Amino acid sequence: MHGADTDGRVVAAACTIAIDDLPDGLIVTDRYGRVLAVNRAAARLTGIVAERAVGRHMNDVYPFRDHDGRDWWKALDPEGGLRTRTRVPERPLHLPGGQELYVAARLVREPERGGEVERVAITLRDGGARSRLERSRADLVSTVAHELRSPLTSVKGFTATLLAKWTRFTDEQKLVMLETVNNDADRVTRLITELLDVSRIESGRLEVRRQVVDLPARARRLIAGRVAAGEPENRFRLIADDELPEMWLDQDKIDQILGNLVENALRHGRGTVTIEIESIEWGVAVSVRDEGEGIEPELAPRVFRQFWRGGNSRRRGGTGLGLFIVKGLVEAHGGTITVQRAPEGGAEFRFTLPTGTPDFAGV
């Protein structure tokens, strides 16, 4: 059973929800445009408290206009139009001060099918937040296009050249070109993986498959791989407590977290890269630090945002997504991550992970 009482509360079965509990702005009017109720979110978004609005006409209090200056309420025309019309799609509208809000409406009819309009429920969303999201998506598309163009051009160029002039090249020249194609294909694969990770983090669909993970062993494996790839062995130092609690973690994601942080330290830092793993009261803390220039305190809040680029991060292959992904992976484990100046003067990324069994982790 559903209904509404006289003090602006919605009743559903045994649950009563005040309109002030709703996350979006809500304005309720009668069919003629007289304001009946305004919730707290709508007052915050418009700057107009309920006491100033209730009992007055919409256009006297909320004179919404579209981008062409047209009167939104007049165009809405609750008393006119088809009797089957119940919803008005969301669209960006402006108040006189220039503030942009995304506004949608529902026409409540009695009876529900084909009846007269009794009330109009108008929802408001922050246009600034929507604009920021759209800019972020535009930045993502721009970054992806830029990062894909170079490797794909290389792959296409070398493969076309080899197909057209295979017999003219020596085996050594062919090997160089094929290695370049292979490396650029790996670069495209990494970018696609990053984009999938960003999508899962933003949508809340990131799955954590937990198992017992030996953190020092994963760090040693990572260092061995970097040394095999050509980094000097003395560039790395691993410090780990002798006794660490049993950690149930997603091994692949832990490898990704450590790999991204070490790659960041190698790319932007100098000197020795130190990985320190220590036991804390409720879990384990892992620090990755370098001896470079570090990160200024005022820049620390920006480090984990999408597309953040510091130092010489515009060198080939940097998308500005790595640390955003690291933060998402750490938080998916129930942990936290921070950045500060390391004792040696470089940047220190420190993340903490809680202990817990598979049951505790929800798997």
CSV table of C-alpha atoms in Angstrom, one decimal, residues 190 194 222 226 231 235-236 256-269 273 288 290 312 315-318 322-323:
chain,number,residue,atom,x,y,z
A,190,ARG,CA,47.5,-2.0,-21.0
A,194,GLU,CA,43.1,0.5,-17.4
A,222,LEU,CA,57.7,-7.8,-8.6
A,226,ARG,CA,61.8,-5.4,-12.9
A,231,GLU,CA,66.5,-2.3,-13.8
A,235,ARG,CA,67.7,0.2,-7.2
A,236,PHE,CA,65.3,-1.7,-4.9
A,256,GLN,CA,48.6,-4.5,-9.8
A,257,ILE,CA,48.7,-2.1,-6.8
A,258,LEU,CA,52.3,-2.8,-6.1
A,259,GLY,CA,53.2,-2.7,-9.8
A,260,ASN,CA,51.6,0.6,-10.4
A,261,LEU,CA,53.2,2.2,-7.3
A,262,VAL,CA,56.7,0.9,-8.2
A,263,GLU,CA,56.3,2.0,-11.8
A,264,ASN,CA,55.3,5.4,-10.5
A,265,ALA,CA,58.4,5.6,-8.3
A,266,LEU,CA,60.7,4.5,-11.1
A,267,ARG,CA,59.2,6.9,-13.6
A,268,HIS,CA,58.9,10.0,-11.5
A,269,GLY,CA,61.4,9.4,-8.6
A,273,VAL,CA,62.8,2.5,-4.4
A,288,VAL,CA,56.4,2.5,-1.5
A,290,ASP,CA,61.5,6.9,-3.7
A,312,ASN,CA,57.6,13.9,-16.4
A,315,ARG,CA,56.4,10.7,-21.4
A,316,ARG,CA,55.2,7.9,-23.6
A,317,GLY,CA,52.6,5.7,-22.1
A,318,GLY,CA,51.4,7.8,-19.2
A,322,GLY,CA,47.3,4.5,-12.7
A,323,LEU,CA,47.0,6.1,-9.2
